[in-house]
Coordinates of C-alpha atoms in Angstrom, one line a residue:
M399 CA 24.8 20.7 7.1
A400 CA 26.0 24.3 6.7
I401 CA 29.2 23.5 8.6
E402 CA 29.9 20.4 6.4
G403 CA 29.4 22.3 3.2
S404 CA 31.6 25.3 4.2
M405 CA 34.5 23.0 5.2
L406 CA 35.4 22.3 1.6
G407 CA 35.6 26.1 1.0
A408 CA 37.9 26.3 4.0
L409 CA 40.0 23.4 2.6
S410 CA 40.5 25.1 -0.8
Y411 CA 41.3 28.4 0.9
I412 CA 44.1 26.9 3.0
V413 CA 45.8 25.5 -0.1
Q414 CA 47.1 29.0 -1.0
P415 CA 49.3 29.5 2.1
M416 CA 50.3 25.9 2.0
F417 CA 51.9 26.4 -1.4
D418 CA 53.0 30.0 -1.2
E419 CA 54.3 30.1 2.4
V420 CA 55.3 26.5 3.1
F421 CA 56.3 24.8 -0.2
I422 CA 57.6 27.9 -2.1
A423 CA 58.7 30.4 0.5
G424 CA 60.0 27.6 2.8
D425 CA 58.4 29.1 6.0
R426 CA 58.9 26.2 8.5
G427 CA 56.8 28.0 11.1
A428 CA 53.8 28.0 8.8
I429 CA 53.9 24.2 8.6
F430 CA 52.3 23.7 12.0
W431 CA 49.4 26.1 11.7
V432 CA 48.6 24.9 8.1
A433 CA 48.8 21.2 9.2
G434 CA 46.6 22.0 12.3
A435 CA 44.1 23.9 10.1
L436 CA 43.9 21.0 7.7
A437 CA 43.4 18.5 10.5
G438 CA 40.7 20.7 12.1
I439 CA 38.9 21.0 8.8
F440 CA 38.6 17.3 8.3
I441 CA 37.7 16.6 11.9
I442 CA 34.9 19.2 11.9
R443 CA 33.7 17.9 8.5
A444 CA 33.7 14.2 9.8
C445 CA 31.6 15.1 12.9
S446 CA 29.2 17.2 10.9
D447 CA 28.8 14.5 8.3
F448 CA 28.1 11.9 11.0
G449 CA 25.4 14.0 12.6
H450 CA 23.9 14.9 9.2
R451 CA 23.6 11.3 8.1
I452 CA 22.0 10.1 11.4
L453 CA 19.5 13.0 11.3
M454 CA 18.6 12.5 7.6
F455 CA 18.2 8.7 8.1
G456 CA 16.0 9.1 11.2
V457 CA 13.8 11.7 9.7
G458 CA 13.7 10.0 6.3
I459 CA 12.5 6.7 7.8
G460 CA 10.0 8.6 9.9
V461 CA 8.6 10.4 7.0
T462 CA 8.4 7.3 4.9
T463 CA 6.6 5.2 7.5
Q464 CA 4.2 8.0 8.3
M465 CA 3.4 8.3 4.7
Q466 CA 2.7 4.6 4.5
R467 CA 0.4 4.8 7.5
N468 CA -1.4 7.7 6.0
M469 CA -1.9 5.8 2.8
V470 CA -3.2 2.7 4.5
H471 CA -5.5 4.8 6.7
H472 CA -6.9 6.5 3.5
L473 CA -7.2 3.2 1.7
L474 CA -9.3 1.7 4.5
T475 CA -11.8 4.5 3.9
L476 CA -12.3 3.6 0.2
D477 CA -15.2 1.5 -1.2
S478 CA -14.8 -2.2 -1.8
S479 CA -15.2 -1.5 -5.5
F480 CA -11.9 0.3 -5.5
F481 CA -10.1 -2.8 -4.3
Q482 CA -11.8 -4.9 -6.9
S483 CA -10.4 -2.8 -9.7
N484 CA -6.9 -2.4 -8.1
P485 CA -5.0 -5.7 -7.6
P486 CA -3.3 -6.2 -4.2
G487 CA 0.2 -6.2 -5.8
T488 CA -0.4 -2.8 -7.3
L489 CA -1.5 -1.3 -4.0
I490 CA 1.3 -2.9 -2.1
E491 CA 3.8 -1.4 -4.6
R492 CA 2.2 2.0 -4.1
V493 CA 2.4 1.8 -0.3
R494 CA 5.8 0.2 -0.1
G495 CA 7.7 0.9 -3.3
D496 CA 6.5 4.4 -4.2
T497 CA 6.9 5.8 -0.7
T498 CA 10.4 4.4 -0.5
V499 CA 11.3 6.1 -3.8
A500 CA 9.6 9.3 -2.7
N501 CA 11.8 9.3 0.4
Q502 CA 14.6 10.3 -1.9
I503 CA 13.1 13.7 -1.9
W504 CA 13.8 14.1 1.8
M505 CA 17.2 12.4 1.7
Q506 CA 18.5 14.1 -1.4
V507 CA 16.6 17.3 -2.0
L508 CA 16.2 18.5 1.6
G509 CA 19.4 16.9 2.9
T510 CA 22.0 16.5 0.1
A511 CA 20.8 19.4 -2.0
W512 CA 21.1 22.1 0.7
R513 CA 24.5 20.8 1.8
E514 CA 25.7 20.9 -1.8
V515 CA 24.3 24.4 -2.4
I516 CA 26.2 25.6 0.7
T517 CA 29.4 23.8 -0.6
V518 CA 29.0 25.4 -4.0
L519 CA 28.6 28.9 -2.5
A520 CA 31.6 28.5 -0.2
L521 CA 33.8 27.2 -3.1
L522 CA 32.6 29.9 -5.4
G523 CA 33.4 32.5 -2.7
V524 CA 37.0 31.2 -2.5
A525 CA 37.3 31.1 -6.4
I526 CA 36.0 34.6 -6.8
S527 CA 38.3 35.9 -4.0
V528 CA 41.3 34.5 -5.9
D529 CA 40.2 35.9 -9.4
W530 CA 36.7 36.6 -10.5
K531 CA 37.7 36.4 -14.2
W532 CA 39.1 32.9 -13.8
T533 CA 35.8 32.0 -12.2
V534 CA 33.8 33.3 -15.1
V535 CA 36.0 31.4 -17.5
A536 CA 35.6 28.2 -15.5
I537 CA 31.7 28.3 -15.3
A538 CA 31.0 29.9 -18.7
G539 CA 29.7 26.6 -20.1
V540 CA 27.2 25.9 -17.3
P541 CA 24.2 27.7 -19.1
L542 CA 24.7 25.3 -22.0
L543 CA 23.5 22.5 -19.8
L544 CA 20.0 23.9 -19.2
G545 CA 18.5 22.7 -22.5
P546 CA 19.8 19.1 -22.3
I547 CA 19.0 18.8 -18.6
L548 CA 15.3 19.9 -19.1
V549 CA 14.9 17.3 -21.9
M550 CA 16.5 14.5 -19.8
Q551 CA 14.4 15.5 -16.7
R552 CA 11.1 15.0 -18.7
F553 CA 12.5 11.7 -20.0
V554 CA 13.4 10.5 -16.5
R555 CA 10.0 11.3 -15.1
R556 CA 8.2 9.6 -17.9
K557 CA 10.3 6.4 -17.8
T558 CA 10.3 6.3 -14.0
F559 CA 6.5 6.4 -14.0
A560 CA 6.5 3.5 -16.4
A561 CA 9.0 1.7 -14.3
R562 CA 6.8 2.0 -11.2
E563 CA 3.8 0.7 -13.1
A564 CA 5.9 -2.2 -14.3
A565 CA 7.0 -2.8 -10.7
A566 CA 3.3 -2.9 -9.6
R567 CA 2.6 -5.5 -12.3
L568 CA 5.6 -7.5 -11.0
S569 CA 4.2 -7.4 -7.4
T570 CA 0.8 -8.5 -8.7
R571 CA 2.3 -11.4 -10.6
L572 CA 4.2 -12.5 -7.4
D573 CA 1.0 -12.2 -5.3
E574 CA -0.8 -14.5 -7.8
I575 CA 2.1 -17.1 -7.8
F576 CA 2.4 -17.3 -4.1
H577 CA -1.3 -17.5 -3.4
G578 CA -1.9 -19.9 -6.3
V579 CA 1.1 -22.2 -5.8
N580 CA -0.9 -25.3 -5.2
T581 CA -3.0 -24.8 -8.3
I582 CA 0.2 -24.2 -10.3
K583 CA 1.7 -27.4 -9.1
L584 CA -1.4 -29.5 -9.6
N585 CA -1.6 -28.3 -13.2
N586 CA 2.1 -28.7 -13.9
S587 CA 2.2 -25.0 -14.9
E588 CA 5.4 -24.1 -13.2
A589 CA 7.2 -23.4 -16.5
H590 CA 4.2 -21.3 -17.7
E591 CA 4.1 -19.2 -14.6
D592 CA 7.9 -18.8 -14.6
Q593 CA 7.7 -17.6 -18.2
R594 CA 4.9 -15.1 -17.3
F595 CA 7.0 -13.8 -14.4
G596 CA 10.0 -13.5 -16.7
V597 CA 8.0 -11.3 -19.1
A598 CA 7.0 -9.0 -16.1
V599 CA 10.7 -8.9 -15.0
K600 CA 11.9 -8.0 -18.5
S601 CA 9.3 -5.2 -18.8
Y602 CA 10.3 -3.8 -15.4
L603 CA 14.0 -4.1 -16.2
G604 CA 13.6 -2.4 -19.5
Q605 CA 11.7 0.6 -18.1
E606 CA 14.0 0.9 -15.0
M607 CA 17.2 0.8 -17.2
K608 CA 15.8 3.6 -19.4
A609 CA 15.1 5.7 -16.3
R610 CA 18.6 5.0 -14.9
I611 CA 20.3 5.9 -18.2
G612 CA 18.4 9.2 -18.2
Q613 CA 19.4 9.8 -14.6
A614 CA 23.1 9.0 -15.3
G615 CA 23.1 11.3 -18.3
I616 CA 22.3 14.5 -16.3
P617 CA 25.4 14.5 -14.0
S618 CA 27.6 13.1 -16.7
T619 CA 27.1 16.3 -18.8
M620 CA 28.8 18.2 -15.9
D621 CA 32.1 16.5 -16.8
I622 CA 32.0 18.0 -20.3
V623 CA 31.5 21.5 -18.8
A624 CA 34.3 20.9 -16.3
A625 CA 36.7 19.9 -19.1
I626 CA 36.0 23.0 -21.0
G627 CA 36.2 25.2 -17.9
F628 CA 39.5 23.7 -16.6
A629 CA 41.1 24.0 -20.1
G630 CA 40.1 27.7 -20.3
V631 CA 41.5 28.4 -16.8
V632 CA 44.8 26.7 -17.5
I633 CA 45.2 28.7 -20.8
Y634 CA 44.1 32.0 -19.3
G635 CA 45.6 31.6 -15.8
G636 CA 48.8 29.8 -16.9
N637 CA 49.9 32.9 -18.8
E638 CA 49.3 35.1 -15.8
I639 CA 51.4 32.9 -13.6
I640 CA 54.2 32.8 -16.1
D641 CA 54.0 36.6 -16.3
G642 CA 54.2 36.8 -12.5
E643 CA 50.7 38.4 -12.0
K644 CA 49.5 35.4 -9.9
T645 CA 51.3 33.0 -7.6
V646 CA 51.3 29.2 -7.8
G647 CA 49.5 29.1 -4.4
Q648 CA 46.7 31.3 -5.8
F649 CA 46.3 29.0 -8.8
M650 CA 46.3 25.9 -6.7
S651 CA 43.7 27.4 -4.3
F652 CA 41.5 28.3 -7.3
F653 CA 42.1 25.0 -9.0
T654 CA 41.2 23.1 -5.8
A655 CA 38.1 25.1 -5.3
M656 CA 36.9 24.5 -8.9
A657 CA 37.8 20.8 -8.8
L658 CA 35.8 20.5 -5.6
L659 CA 33.0 22.7 -7.0
F660 CA 32.2 20.5 -10.0
E661 CA 31.6 17.4 -7.8
P662 CA 28.7 19.0 -5.7
L663 CA 27.4 20.4 -9.0
R664 CA 27.3 16.8 -10.4
R665 CA 25.5 15.7 -7.2
L666 CA 23.0 18.5 -7.6
A667 CA 22.4 17.4 -11.1
N668 CA 21.9 13.9 -9.8
V669 CA 19.4 15.3 -7.2
S670 CA 17.5 16.8 -10.2
A671 CA 17.3 13.4 -11.8
S672 CA 16.2 11.8 -8.5
W673 CA 13.6 14.5 -8.0
Q674 CA 12.1 13.5 -11.4
A675 CA 12.0 9.9 -10.3
A676 CA 10.5 10.8 -7.0
R677 CA 7.9 13.0 -8.8
A678 CA 6.7 10.0 -10.7
S679 CA 6.2 8.1 -7.4
L680 CA 4.6 11.1 -5.8
E681 CA 2.1 11.3 -8.7
R682 CA 1.2 7.7 -8.1
I683 CA 0.8 8.2 -4.4
Q684 CA -1.3 11.3 -4.9
S685 CA -3.6 9.4 -7.2
I686 CA -4.4 7.2 -4.1
F687 CA -5.2 10.2 -2.0
N688 CA -7.3 11.7 -4.8
E689 CA -9.6 8.7 -4.5
V690 CA -12.7 9.4 -2.4
P691 CA -15.2 7.0 -1.0
T692 CA -18.7 7.2 -2.5
I693 CA -20.3 5.2 0.3
T694 CA -20.3 7.4 3.4
S695 CA -22.2 8.0 6.5
P696 CA -25.0 10.7 6.3
D697 CA -24.2 14.1 7.8
E698 CA -27.0 13.5 10.3
S699 CA -27.4 9.8 11.2
A700 CA -30.6 8.3 12.2
V701 CA -31.0 5.8 15.0
L702 CA -33.1 2.6 15.2
T703 CA -36.3 3.3 17.2
T704 CA -36.8 -0.4 17.9
D705 CA -34.6 -3.1 19.3
A706 CA -32.4 -4.4 16.4
A707 CA -33.2 -7.9 17.5
Q708 CA -36.9 -7.2 16.9
A709 CA -36.4 -5.3 13.6
D710 CA -37.5 -6.7 10.2
I711 CA -35.2 -6.3 7.2
S712 CA -37.0 -5.1 4.1
F713 CA -35.8 -5.0 0.5
E714 CA -38.0 -2.7 -1.5
D715 CA -37.6 -2.7 -5.3
V716 CA -33.8 -2.8 -5.1
N717 CA -31.8 -2.4 -8.3
V718 CA -28.0 -2.9 -8.4
A719 CA -25.7 -3.0 -11.5
Y720 CA -22.0 -3.7 -11.9
G721 CA -20.4 -2.0 -14.9
G722 CA -23.8 -1.6 -16.6
E723 CA -24.8 -5.3 -16.0
P724 CA -27.8 -5.7 -13.6
A725 CA -27.1 -7.8 -10.6
L726 CA -30.4 -7.1 -8.8
H727 CA -33.5 -6.0 -10.6
G728 CA -36.6 -4.9 -8.7
T729 CA -35.7 -7.2 -5.7
S730 CA -38.3 -7.1 -2.9
F731 CA -38.8 -9.3 0.2
V732 CA -38.9 -9.1 4.0
A733 CA -36.7 -11.1 6.4
R734 CA -38.7 -11.2 9.7
A735 CA -37.0 -10.5 13.0
G736 CA -35.8 -13.6 14.8
E737 CA -36.4 -15.8 11.9
T738 CA -34.0 -17.6 9.4
T739 CA -34.4 -16.5 5.8
A740 CA -32.5 -18.5 3.2
L741 CA -31.5 -17.2 -0.2
V742 CA -31.1 -19.8 -2.9
G743 CA -30.5 -19.7 -6.6
A744 CA -28.0 -20.5 -9.3
S745 CA -24.6 -18.8 -9.4
G746 CA -24.9 -15.2 -10.5
A747 CA -28.5 -14.9 -9.2
G748 CA -27.6 -12.0 -7.0
K749 CA -27.5 -13.6 -3.6
S750 CA -24.1 -12.2 -2.5
T751 CA -25.0 -8.8 -3.9
L752 CA -28.0 -8.8 -1.5
F753 CA -25.5 -9.1 1.4
N754 CA -23.2 -6.4 -0.1
V755 CA -26.1 -3.9 -0.5
L756 CA -27.5 -4.7 2.9
T757 CA -24.2 -4.0 4.6
R758 CA -23.5 -1.1 2.3
L759 CA -20.4 -2.5 0.8
V760 CA -22.3 -1.6 -2.3
D761 CA -25.1 1.0 -2.6
A762 CA -28.3 0.3 -4.5
D763 CA -28.9 2.3 -7.7
A764 CA -32.6 2.4 -6.9
G765 CA -35.0 1.2 -4.3
R766 CA -34.2 1.0 -0.6
I767 CA -33.3 -1.4 2.2
T768 CA -34.7 -0.8 5.7
V769 CA -33.9 -2.3 9.2
G770 CA -36.7 -1.7 11.6
G771 CA -38.2 0.7 9.2
V772 CA -35.1 2.9 9.0
P773 CA -33.3 3.1 5.6
T774 CA -29.8 1.7 5.9
T775 CA -28.5 4.8 4.0
E776 CA -29.7 7.0 7.0
L777 CA -27.7 5.0 9.5
S778 CA -24.0 5.7 10.1
L779 CA -21.8 3.1 8.5
A780 CA -20.4 2.1 11.9
D781 CA -23.9 1.8 13.5
L782 CA -25.2 -0.2 10.5
R783 CA -22.3 -2.7 10.4
R784 CA -22.4 -3.1 14.1
L785 CA -25.8 -4.8 13.5
F786 CA -24.2 -7.7 11.7
S787 CA -22.1 -10.8 12.4
V788 CA -20.9 -12.4 9.1
V789 CA -19.6 -15.9 8.5
T790 CA -18.5 -16.5 4.9
Q791 CA -17.2 -19.5 2.9
D792 CA -13.6 -18.3 2.8
A793 CA -13.6 -17.3 6.5
P794 CA -10.8 -14.7 6.2
M795 CA -8.0 -15.1 8.8
F796 CA -5.1 -12.8 9.6
D797 CA -1.5 -13.7 10.4
E798 CA -2.0 -13.5 14.1
T799 CA -2.9 -15.8 17.0
L800 CA -6.2 -17.6 17.4
R801 CA -7.1 -15.1 20.2
D802 CA -6.4 -12.1 18.0
N803 CA -8.4 -13.6 15.1
I804 CA -11.4 -14.2 17.4
V805 CA -11.3 -10.9 19.2
L806 CA -10.4 -9.0 16.0
G807 CA -9.5 -5.6 17.5
E808 CA -12.1 -5.6 20.3
T809 CA -10.6 -4.4 23.6
G810 CA -11.4 -5.5 27.1
V811 CA -12.8 -8.9 26.1
Q812 CA -12.8 -11.3 29.1
D813 CA -11.4 -14.8 28.9
E814 CA -14.7 -16.2 30.1
A815 CA -16.5 -14.6 27.0
I816 CA -13.8 -16.1 24.7
A817 CA -14.2 -19.5 26.4
A818 CA -17.9 -19.4 25.9
A819 CA -17.5 -18.5 22.2
L820 CA -15.0 -21.4 21.8
E821 CA -17.4 -23.9 23.4
A822 CA -20.4 -22.8 21.3
A823 CA -18.2 -22.9 18.1
N824 CA -16.9 -26.5 18.8
L825 CA -13.4 -25.1 19.2
T826 CA -12.6 -26.0 22.8
E827 CA -11.2 -29.4 22.1
F828 CA -8.9 -28.1 19.3
V829 CA -7.6 -25.1 21.3
S830 CA -7.0 -27.3 24.4
A831 CA -5.0 -29.8 22.3
S832 CA -2.8 -27.0 20.9
T833 CA 0.4 -26.5 23.0
E834 CA 0.1 -22.7 22.7
G835 CA -3.7 -22.7 23.2
L836 CA -5.2 -19.4 22.1
D837 CA -1.7 -18.1 21.3
T838 CA -1.4 -20.6 18.5
P839 CA -0.5 -18.8 15.3
A840 CA -3.1 -19.0 12.6
G841 CA -0.5 -18.3 9.8
P842 CA -0.9 -16.1 6.8
R843 CA -4.6 -16.2 5.7
G844 CA -5.1 -18.9 8.3
S845 CA -2.7 -21.3 6.5
Q846 CA -2.0 -23.2 9.7
L847 CA -5.7 -24.1 10.1
S848 CA -7.9 -26.6 8.3
G849 CA -11.0 -25.3 6.4
G850 CA -13.3 -26.5 9.2
Q851 CA -11.1 -24.9 11.9
R852 CA -11.1 -21.6 10.0
Q853 CA -14.9 -21.7 9.8
R854 CA -15.3 -22.4 13.5
V855 CA -12.9 -19.5 14.4
A856 CA -15.1 -17.3 12.2
I857 CA -18.1 -18.5 14.1
A858 CA -16.5 -17.9 17.4
R859 CA -15.7 -14.4 16.2
A860 CA -19.4 -13.9 15.3
L861 CA -20.5 -15.3 18.6
L862 CA -18.2 -12.9 20.5
R863 CA -19.4 -10.0 18.4
D864 CA -23.0 -10.9 19.5
A865 CA -24.7 -8.8 16.8
P866 CA -28.5 -9.1 16.4
I867 CA -28.4 -10.0 12.7
L868 CA -26.4 -13.0 11.4
L869 CA -25.3 -13.2 7.7
L870 CA -24.1 -16.7 6.6
D871 CA -22.6 -16.8 3.1
E872 CA -22.3 -20.4 2.0
A873 CA -20.5 -21.1 5.3
T874 CA -20.4 -24.9 4.9
S875 CA -20.2 -25.4 1.2
A876 CA -16.5 -26.2 1.0
L877 CA -16.3 -28.6 4.0
D878 CA -16.3 -32.4 4.3
A879 CA -19.2 -34.2 6.0
E880 CA -17.6 -34.3 9.4
S881 CA -16.4 -30.7 9.4
E882 CA -19.8 -29.6 8.0
A883 CA -21.6 -31.4 10.9
R884 CA -19.5 -29.6 13.5
V885 CA -19.8 -26.2 11.8
Q886 CA -23.5 -26.6 11.2
A887 CA -24.1 -27.4 14.9
A888 CA -22.2 -24.3 15.8
L889 CA -24.2 -22.3 13.3
D890 CA -27.4 -23.6 14.7
R891 CA -26.4 -22.3 18.2
L892 CA -25.2 -19.0 16.7
S893 CA -28.5 -18.3 14.9
Q894 CA -30.7 -18.9 18.0
D895 CA -32.6 -15.7 18.9
R896 CA -31.1 -13.9 15.9
T897 CA -32.4 -12.6 12.6
T898 CA -30.5 -14.8 10.2
L899 CA -30.0 -14.6 6.4
V900 CA -28.4 -17.6 4.8
I901 CA -26.9 -18.1 1.4
A902 CA -26.7 -21.8 0.7
H903 CA -26.0 -24.0 -2.3
R904 CA -26.6 -27.2 -0.2
L905 CA -30.4 -27.1 0.1
S906 CA -30.3 -29.7 2.8
T907 CA -28.9 -27.1 5.2
I908 CA -31.8 -24.8 4.9
R909 CA -34.8 -27.1 5.0
R910 CA -35.8 -25.8 8.4
A911 CA -35.5 -22.1 7.4
D912 CA -38.6 -20.1 8.3
K913 CA -38.6 -18.7 4.7
I914 CA -36.7 -19.5 1.6
V915 CA -36.3 -16.7 -1.0
V916 CA -35.7 -18.1 -4.5
M917 CA -33.7 -15.9 -6.9
D918 CA -33.0 -16.1 -10.6
K919 CA -31.1 -13.5 -12.7
G920 CA -31.3 -10.8 -10.0
K921 CA -35.0 -11.2 -9.3
V922 CA -37.0 -12.8 -6.5
V923 CA -39.1 -15.4 -8.4
D924 CA -40.6 -17.3 -5.4
E925 CA -40.6 -17.5 -1.6
G926 CA -42.0 -19.8 1.0
R927 CA -41.1 -22.8 3.2
H928 CA -39.3 -25.8 1.9
E929 CA -42.4 -28.0 1.5
E930 CA -44.4 -25.2 -0.1
L931 CA -41.8 -24.5 -2.7
L932 CA -41.4 -28.1 -3.6
A933 CA -45.1 -28.5 -4.0
R934 CA -45.3 -25.4 -6.4
G935 CA -42.5 -26.7 -8.6
G936 CA -40.5 -23.9 -10.3
V937 CA -36.9 -22.9 -9.8
Y938 CA -36.5 -24.2 -6.3
A939 CA -37.9 -27.6 -7.2
R940 CA -35.6 -27.9 -10.1
L941 CA -32.6 -27.0 -8.0
Y942 CA -33.6 -29.5 -5.4
E943 CA -34.1 -32.2 -8.0
L944 CA -30.7 -31.5 -9.5
Q945 CA -29.0 -31.9 -6.1
F946 CA -30.9 -35.0 -4.9
S947 CA -31.7 -36.8 -8.1
D948 CA -29.0 -39.5 -7.5
S949 CA -30.3 -40.2 -4.1

């Protein structure tokens, strides 16, 4: 970097003997050493530039990818509520887009800027050695740039921040389109979505263009200063050459140095503009790192004093609110160890919130939840969540193989254990029929699998996890009759000898539950067995009548 920058100074210095000794004095002997010096300067500069580019690229990519890893690591520590208020597209833009923009700091400020500073110092040294007064005349207009540059820097930072926000909205819109493409097609809303995306593109383009105009304005002002400086030197220095006080070689050496000087100055001004753009991205990145989780493990974690499989789960006067709206209000009930407890109620009754507060995806505002008499808030998050196997309606899948989706990060899992989980989940036939077996790709979000297959993969995952407490969140509500029968059979095997909590809309699936807890508007309004609840009438009886009135 230092060698590359100093070579331009050497180039401008060699111009003086080239003119005075070779072209004007006609010294043929000087031709060879001047030519050799010129060739050496360019060869050294080329080698230095090559090494510099490779180094900057390698380190720049390394810094960017490490920053992305650090961001994802931090994001994974944040509460679920953070992800509910920040769309995936916005976060993806922070992790991918903002870190890439911020990488310009390394590539330009740490790399380009230092090289250009060395170049400027080398060229200034040559110019001053020729005539310090000419140098003062040439750069006299530079201080006039400070005011306009400061104004443009603030403008660039503000507009770049707005452009990154617009880019995040653009990513969010794309995420919505790609994941909702079937809904868009079935509703003939392609034109509408295209128009919405066009609005987002226009917003991004407008903000990005304003930022780019500001960035372009900073180095462009250097040309104005260069014009004034060169004109002054020609007027002042030209008279000295005519009077014989300076040689043509001295003037050409000075002129070359100054001509080369203004280009790195322009690039330095451009670095200043890029720094403002990178600052906007860094502020957005820092805002992620400023987020801290509110749901954390206690400093001193408790341990269960009883076998988790023999531990009752108790909700004691639990209150939870989202944005001031109560989701649970004074909720109390007990799920006995080894039994199946079903949660029923209309949409919005608070059933899913019970699961969230039990697993501490959400913390209760009041009341407490205990497992085996130990409050969940006194257990470490890892120990608490190790107690649960969860099967949900959407059965989240990852763009990996069936094996990876079943094992889900667990190491040292034996093939025999996987085979047993497949058999219990009614997946053996499907896996055997697949040419790639367990190495069959699931596709993004499990797109290569049917709904029933995704559910059974999730069940196999839960079986392999072998946790003492099973949480089923409407695990069969979106399936056809045949798929439901297969999944329900697998669920029955999964729930054996486990404490099971079930959220179900289809009341036929929980008739055999040991206890049914009926919820309405965040409260437990009744509990008992299926026959008892029907006999008492009330909310459960009304729900049952609504579902089975036709039959």
